[in-house]
Coordinates of C-alpha atoms in Angstrom, one line a residue:
X12 CA -39.1 -140.7 -67.0
X13 CA -41.8 -142.2 -65.1
X14 CA -40.7 -144.5 -61.7
X15 CA -41.1 -147.7 -63.9
X16 CA -39.4 -146.7 -67.4
X17 CA -36.4 -145.2 -64.7
X18 CA -36.0 -148.6 -62.9
X19 CA -36.2 -150.9 -66.1
X20 CA -33.5 -149.0 -67.6
X21 CA -31.0 -149.3 -65.1
X22 CA -31.4 -152.7 -64.9
X23 CA -30.7 -152.8 -68.8
X24 CA -28.3 -150.2 -68.0
X25 CA -29.3 -147.8 -70.2
X26 CA -29.1 -144.1 -69.5
X27 CA -31.7 -142.6 -66.8
X28 CA -33.0 -139.2 -66.1
X29 CA -31.7 -140.0 -62.4
X30 CA -30.6 -142.6 -60.1
X31 CA -33.6 -145.0 -59.0
X32 CA -34.3 -144.9 -55.3
X33 CA -36.0 -147.6 -53.2
X34 CA -35.0 -146.4 -49.7
X35 CA -36.3 -148.2 -46.3
X36 CA -36.8 -146.3 -42.9
X37 CA -36.8 -147.3 -39.3
X38 CA -40.3 -147.0 -38.4
X39 CA -39.4 -144.3 -35.9
X40 CA -37.1 -142.5 -38.9
X41 CA -40.3 -142.5 -40.9
X42 CA -42.6 -141.1 -38.2
X43 CA -39.9 -138.1 -37.8
X44 CA -39.8 -137.8 -41.1
X45 CA -43.6 -137.9 -41.3
X46 CA -43.6 -134.9 -39.0
X47 CA -41.4 -133.0 -40.6
X48 CA -43.0 -133.3 -44.2
X49 CA -46.9 -133.1 -42.6
X50 CA -47.6 -136.2 -43.3
X51 CA -48.5 -139.8 -42.3
X52 CA -45.3 -142.2 -41.9
X53 CA -46.9 -144.3 -44.2
X54 CA -46.4 -141.9 -47.0
X55 CA -42.8 -140.8 -46.4
X56 CA -41.3 -143.7 -48.9
X57 CA -44.1 -142.0 -51.6
X58 CA -42.6 -138.1 -50.5
X59 CA -39.0 -139.1 -50.7
X60 CA -39.3 -140.6 -54.0
X61 CA -39.2 -144.1 -54.0
X62 CA -39.5 -145.5 -57.5
X63 CA -40.6 -149.0 -56.5
X64 CA -44.0 -150.4 -55.0
X65 CA -43.7 -153.5 -53.4
X66 CA -45.1 -155.4 -50.5
X67 CA -44.8 -159.2 -48.6
X68 CA -47.0 -161.5 -49.7
X69 CA -44.8 -164.7 -47.4
X70 CA -44.2 -164.6 -43.8
X71 CA -42.0 -161.2 -44.0
X72 CA -45.7 -159.8 -43.7
X73 CA -46.5 -161.4 -40.3
X74 CA -43.2 -159.3 -39.1
X75 CA -43.2 -156.3 -40.9
X76 CA -47.0 -155.3 -41.9
X77 CA -48.6 -156.2 -39.2
X78 CA -47.7 -152.9 -36.5
X79 CA -48.5 -152.7 -32.8
X80 CA -48.6 -149.4 -30.8
X81 CA -47.3 -150.8 -27.7
X82 CA -44.0 -153.2 -26.3
X83 CA -45.2 -156.2 -25.4
X84 CA -48.1 -156.4 -27.9
X85 CA -48.4 -159.4 -30.0
X86 CA -50.3 -161.6 -32.6
X87 CA -50.1 -165.1 -33.9
X88 CA -49.6 -165.3 -37.7
X89 CA -51.1 -168.1 -40.1
X90 CA -47.7 -170.1 -39.6
X91 CA -48.2 -170.6 -36.1
X92 CA -45.5 -168.0 -35.0
X93 CA -46.3 -165.8 -32.4
X94 CA -44.8 -162.0 -33.0
X95 CA -44.6 -159.4 -29.9
X96 CA -43.4 -155.7 -30.7
X97 CA -40.2 -155.4 -28.7
X98 CA -38.9 -151.3 -29.7
X99 CA -39.5 -150.3 -33.1
X100 CA -40.2 -154.1 -34.3
X101 CA -42.3 -157.3 -34.1
X102 CA -39.8 -160.4 -32.5
X103 CA -40.7 -163.7 -32.9
X104 CA -41.8 -165.1 -29.2
X105 CA -42.7 -168.6 -30.3
X106 CA -41.9 -171.0 -32.5
X107 CA -44.7 -173.7 -33.5
X108 CA -42.1 -176.6 -33.9
X109 CA -39.7 -175.7 -31.7
X110 CA -40.4 -178.6 -29.4
X111 CA -41.6 -180.7 -32.1
X112 CA -40.6 -184.3 -33.1
X113 CA -40.0 -185.4 -36.4
X114 CA -43.0 -187.1 -36.9
X115 CA -44.9 -183.6 -35.7
X116 CA -42.3 -181.6 -38.0
X117 CA -43.9 -183.9 -40.5
X118 CA -47.3 -183.4 -39.8
X119 CA -47.0 -179.5 -39.9
X120 CA -49.2 -177.8 -42.6
X121 CA -48.2 -174.7 -44.1
X122 CA -51.2 -171.8 -44.6
X123 CA -52.0 -172.9 -48.3
X124 CA -55.6 -172.2 -47.3
X125 CA -54.7 -168.5 -46.5
X126 CA -53.2 -167.9 -50.3
X127 CA -55.9 -165.3 -51.4
X128 CA -55.9 -163.5 -48.3
X129 CA -51.7 -163.5 -48.7
X130 CA -52.2 -162.2 -52.5
X131 CA -54.8 -159.3 -51.2
X132 CA -51.4 -157.5 -49.6
X133 CA -50.9 -156.5 -53.2
X134 CA -53.6 -154.7 -53.9
X135 CA -53.0 -151.5 -53.1
X136 CA -49.4 -152.0 -54.5
X137 CA -50.6 -152.6 -58.3
X138 CA -53.3 -149.7 -58.3
X139 CA -49.7 -148.1 -59.1
X140 CA -48.7 -150.3 -62.0
X141 CA -48.9 -147.9 -64.7
X142 CA -46.1 -145.5 -63.3
X143 CA -44.2 -147.7 -61.0
X144 CA -42.1 -150.2 -60.8
X145 CA -43.8 -153.4 -58.9
X146 CA -42.3 -156.0 -57.2
X147 CA -43.9 -159.0 -55.0
X148 CA -42.0 -159.9 -51.8
X149 CA -42.1 -163.8 -51.4
X150 CA -39.4 -163.9 -48.4
X151 CA -38.4 -165.8 -46.6
X152 CA -37.9 -168.3 -48.8
X153 CA -36.2 -171.4 -47.5
X154 CA -33.6 -171.6 -44.7
X155 CA -35.1 -168.3 -43.0
X156 CA -38.7 -169.5 -42.7
X157 CA -37.6 -173.0 -41.4
X158 CA -35.4 -170.9 -38.7
X159 CA -38.8 -169.2 -37.6
X160 CA -40.7 -172.4 -37.4
X161 CA -37.7 -174.5 -35.4
X162 CA -35.9 -171.4 -33.9
X163 CA -32.5 -170.2 -34.6
X164 CA -30.8 -172.8 -32.1
X165 CA -32.6 -175.8 -33.5
X166 CA -32.1 -175.0 -37.1
X167 CA -28.5 -175.1 -36.8
X168 CA -28.5 -178.0 -34.8
X169 CA -30.6 -179.7 -37.8
X170 CA -28.6 -178.7 -40.2
X171 CA -25.6 -180.8 -38.4
X172 CA -27.0 -183.4 -36.7
X173 CA -30.4 -184.3 -38.7
X174 CA -29.9 -183.1 -42.0
X175 CA -32.1 -185.7 -43.8
X176 CA -35.1 -184.4 -41.3
X177 CA -33.9 -180.8 -42.2
X178 CA -33.7 -181.0 -46.2
X179 CA -37.7 -182.3 -45.5
X180 CA -38.7 -178.9 -43.9
X181 CA -36.2 -176.9 -46.1
X182 CA -38.0 -178.5 -49.0
X183 CA -41.7 -177.3 -47.8
X184 CA -40.8 -173.9 -46.9
X185 CA -39.5 -173.7 -50.5
X186 CA -42.9 -175.7 -51.7
X187 CA -45.0 -172.6 -50.3
X188 CA -42.7 -170.3 -51.7
X189 CA -43.1 -171.4 -55.1
X190 CA -46.7 -171.6 -54.7
X191 CA -47.0 -168.1 -53.6
X192 CA -44.5 -166.9 -56.3
X193 CA -46.7 -169.0 -58.8
X194 CA -49.9 -167.5 -58.0
X195 CA -48.4 -163.6 -57.8
X196 CA -47.0 -164.2 -61.0
X197 CA -49.9 -165.6 -62.6
X198 CA -52.6 -163.0 -61.1
X199 CA -50.7 -160.1 -60.5
X200 CA -48.9 -157.7 -62.9
X201 CA -45.2 -157.6 -61.5
X202 CA -42.0 -156.4 -63.0
X203 CA -39.9 -158.5 -60.2
X204 CA -39.8 -161.4 -58.2
X205 CA -38.4 -160.4 -54.6
X206 CA -36.8 -163.1 -52.9
X207 CA -35.0 -163.1 -49.5
X208 CA -33.1 -166.0 -47.2
X209 CA -30.8 -164.3 -44.2
X210 CA -28.4 -166.9 -44.0
X211 CA -25.7 -164.8 -42.8
X212 CA -24.1 -162.8 -39.7
X213 CA -21.8 -159.5 -40.0
X214 CA -19.0 -161.9 -39.9
X215 CA -19.6 -164.8 -42.0
X216 CA -22.5 -167.3 -43.1
X217 CA -24.4 -169.0 -40.6
X218 CA -23.3 -172.2 -42.3
X219 CA -20.5 -173.6 -44.1
X220 CA -20.4 -172.5 -47.8
X221 CA -20.9 -176.0 -48.9
X222 CA -23.9 -176.7 -46.4
X223 CA -25.9 -174.2 -48.0
X224 CA -25.1 -175.3 -51.4
X225 CA -26.3 -178.7 -50.8
X226 CA -29.3 -177.9 -48.3
X227 CA -30.6 -174.7 -49.5
X228 CA -29.3 -173.7 -52.6
X229 CA -31.4 -176.2 -54.8
X230 CA -34.8 -174.9 -52.9
X231 CA -34.2 -171.4 -53.4
X232 CA -33.3 -172.2 -57.4
X233 CA -37.0 -173.4 -57.6
X234 CA -38.6 -170.5 -56.0
X235 CA -36.3 -167.9 -58.3
X236 CA -36.8 -170.2 -61.4
X237 CA -41.0 -169.5 -61.2
X238 CA -40.0 -165.3 -61.8
X239 CA -37.2 -166.5 -64.5
X240 CA -40.2 -168.6 -66.4
X241 CA -42.6 -165.5 -66.0
X242 CA -39.6 -163.1 -67.6
X243 CA -39.7 -161.5 -64.4
X244 CA -35.9 -159.8 -63.0
X245 CA -35.3 -161.6 -59.6
X246 CA -33.9 -159.9 -56.8
X247 CA -32.7 -161.6 -53.6
X248 CA -32.5 -159.8 -50.3
X249 CA -29.7 -161.1 -47.5
X250 CA -28.6 -159.1 -45.0
X251 CA -24.4 -159.7 -43.8
X252 CA -21.6 -161.2 -45.1
X253 CA -22.6 -163.5 -47.7
X254 CA -19.8 -163.2 -50.1
X255 CA -18.9 -166.8 -50.5
X256 CA -22.4 -167.5 -52.0
X257 CA -22.7 -164.9 -54.5
X258 CA -21.6 -166.6 -57.5
X259 CA -24.2 -169.3 -56.6
X260 CA -26.7 -167.1 -56.4
X261 CA -26.3 -165.6 -60.0
X262 CA -25.8 -169.0 -61.3
X263 CA -29.2 -169.9 -60.1
X264 CA -30.7 -166.8 -61.3
X265 CA -30.6 -163.9 -59.1
X266 CA -30.7 -160.7 -61.1
X267 CA -30.3 -158.1 -58.1
X268 CA -28.6 -158.1 -55.2
X269 CA -29.6 -156.6 -51.9
X270 CA -29.2 -154.8 -49.3
X271 CA -25.1 -154.8 -49.7
X272 CA -24.2 -154.6 -46.2
X273 CA -20.8 -152.4 -46.8
X274 CA -19.0 -153.0 -43.5
X275 CA -19.1 -157.0 -43.6
X276 CA -16.3 -158.7 -44.7
X277 CA -15.6 -158.9 -48.4
X278 CA -19.1 -156.9 -49.0
X279 CA -17.5 -153.7 -50.4
X280 CA -19.6 -152.0 -52.8
X281 CA -17.2 -150.8 -55.3
X282 CA -15.3 -154.3 -55.2
X283 CA -18.5 -156.6 -55.9
X284 CA -19.4 -154.1 -59.1
X285 CA -16.2 -154.6 -60.3
X286 CA -16.4 -158.6 -59.5
X287 CA -19.8 -159.3 -60.5
X288 CA -21.4 -155.9 -62.0
X289 CA -21.3 -157.5 -65.7
X290 CA -23.9 -160.5 -64.2
X291 CA -26.4 -158.2 -61.5
X292 CA -27.5 -155.5 -60.5
X293 CA -27.0 -154.1 -56.7
X294 CA -29.3 -152.0 -54.9
X295 CA -28.3 -150.5 -51.4
X296 CA -24.8 -149.9 -50.2
X297 CA -25.4 -146.4 -48.1
X298 CA -23.7 -147.0 -44.7
X299 CA -26.1 -146.8 -41.9
X300 CA -24.3 -147.7 -39.3
X301 CA -21.4 -145.0 -39.2
X302 CA -22.1 -142.5 -42.2
X303 CA -25.8 -141.6 -42.6
X304 CA -26.1 -141.1 -38.3
X305 CA -22.5 -139.9 -37.6
X306 CA -21.2 -138.2 -40.8
X307 CA -21.4 -134.6 -42.1
X308 CA -23.7 -133.3 -44.7
X309 CA -20.3 -133.1 -46.6
X310 CA -18.7 -136.4 -46.0
X311 CA -22.4 -137.8 -47.0
X312 CA -22.5 -136.2 -50.2
X313 CA -18.9 -137.2 -51.1
X314 CA -19.8 -141.0 -49.9
X315 CA -23.2 -140.9 -51.9
X316 CA -21.4 -139.3 -55.0
X317 CA -18.6 -141.8 -55.3
X318 CA -20.8 -144.7 -54.7
X319 CA -23.1 -143.2 -57.7
X320 CA -20.1 -143.0 -59.8
X321 CA -18.6 -146.2 -59.1
X322 CA -22.0 -148.1 -59.2
X323 CA -22.8 -146.8 -62.5
X324 CA -19.4 -147.3 -64.3
X325 CA -21.1 -149.6 -67.0
X326 CA -23.8 -147.2 -67.4
X327 CA -26.3 -148.6 -64.9
X328 CA -27.2 -151.7 -62.8
X329 CA -27.3 -150.0 -59.8
X330 CA -30.5 -148.9 -57.2
X331 CA -29.9 -145.9 -54.5
X332 CA -30.7 -147.8 -51.1
X333 CA -29.0 -147.6 -47.6
X334 CA -27.4 -151.1 -46.3
X335 CA -30.2 -151.3 -43.9
X336 CA -33.3 -149.4 -42.6
X337 CA -32.2 -145.6 -41.8
X338 CA -32.0 -145.5 -38.2
X339 CA -33.9 -142.6 -36.2
X340 CA -30.5 -141.2 -35.1
X341 CA -29.6 -139.9 -38.5
X342 CA -29.9 -135.9 -38.8
X343 CA -32.4 -134.6 -41.5
X344 CA -29.7 -132.7 -43.2
X345 CA -27.7 -136.0 -43.9
X346 CA -30.8 -137.7 -45.2
X347 CA -31.7 -134.8 -47.8
X348 CA -27.7 -134.2 -48.5
X349 CA -27.9 -138.0 -49.9
X350 CA -31.2 -137.6 -52.0
X351 CA -29.6 -134.0 -53.4
X352 CA -26.6 -135.9 -54.5
X353 CA -29.4 -138.5 -56.3
X354 CA -31.3 -135.9 -57.8
X355 CA -33.7 -135.2 -56.0
X356 CA -33.9 -132.0 -54.3
X357 CA -35.8 -131.0 -50.7
X358 CA -38.1 -128.8 -52.4
X359 CA -38.9 -131.9 -55.1
X360 CA -39.6 -133.8 -51.5
X361 CA -41.7 -131.2 -50.0
X362 CA -43.6 -130.3 -52.7
X363 CA -44.5 -134.0 -53.0
X364 CA -45.6 -134.4 -49.0
X365 CA -47.9 -131.4 -50.3
X366 CA -49.4 -133.2 -52.6
X367 CA -49.8 -136.0 -50.8
X368 CA -51.5 -134.0 -47.5
X369 CA -53.9 -132.5 -50.6
X370 CA -54.8 -135.8 -52.1
X371 CA -55.5 -137.0 -48.5
X372 CA -57.8 -134.0 -47.7
X373 CA -59.3 -134.4 -50.7
X374 CA -60.9 -138.2 -49.9

């Protein structure tokens, strides 16, 4: 099977030659694995057998797609948000609406003029449309975008003290997500639309579920509707303990849930599969807090075997992925053990790495 046919068969709960994989690596992990495989860090996912290719066209590109070498280096994105490298990741160091009044918030302009530039990020991805499953990430869609513009403290206060003002800006955040989704679906050969909106901590939702349903759900639905109208699968990413709103997400069009942070309350992958597996597929659930960095090879193999058995109990509907990025302290042997159980041998990985080296030297 090709990566594209493998993922499609999985989502349709049809037999596959092996479990589909879409693994994310901490930037430092990618560097270490790249050194081990003697390839650039950017190609580690390819060597390890990822079946899905996608990238960001909304504000997540500004966070993850622009890489700085040194701590303290920064950039300001098309939204006016300033990002500064702290450790391995870019963090927000300035939110453009943090100190704004309601009138200034109303006057804020989203970067519609940069639509073409944002869509360009997909060009290297769609070059692989024949063989790979192609995704387009339009997150953050609603609340998380609001949070980045206003700052988390203001965002939470707005929901409680100024819901009418909050609703207007939440709607505009979603409007831009709908715009980008529409442009992407009309102009690009996509297999799924990847949405996302982090609204949970590792213990609970940031807000009462009823608040989410009143202020955020209708707007998130508008973004997901674009994917559904274009006959695409719709994936949704939210870290943390989002269990109370999973039925709502299914109701508004979610087909795939990611990343299943299995150590959070009510987020056990097996239980979620039992409860919601007839309605959606899952991607994630491999424990990156304890199992991968601290477990033995035997424990990793056993846990991965159990995960695959339980998550494919109805014939499919599961893409192997971690519950977060694989941390740099993870032993290589544990990573290779997980892949071995998934049907991807160490030899296969090294062979792909050799092909990548050969291709790069021939250019």
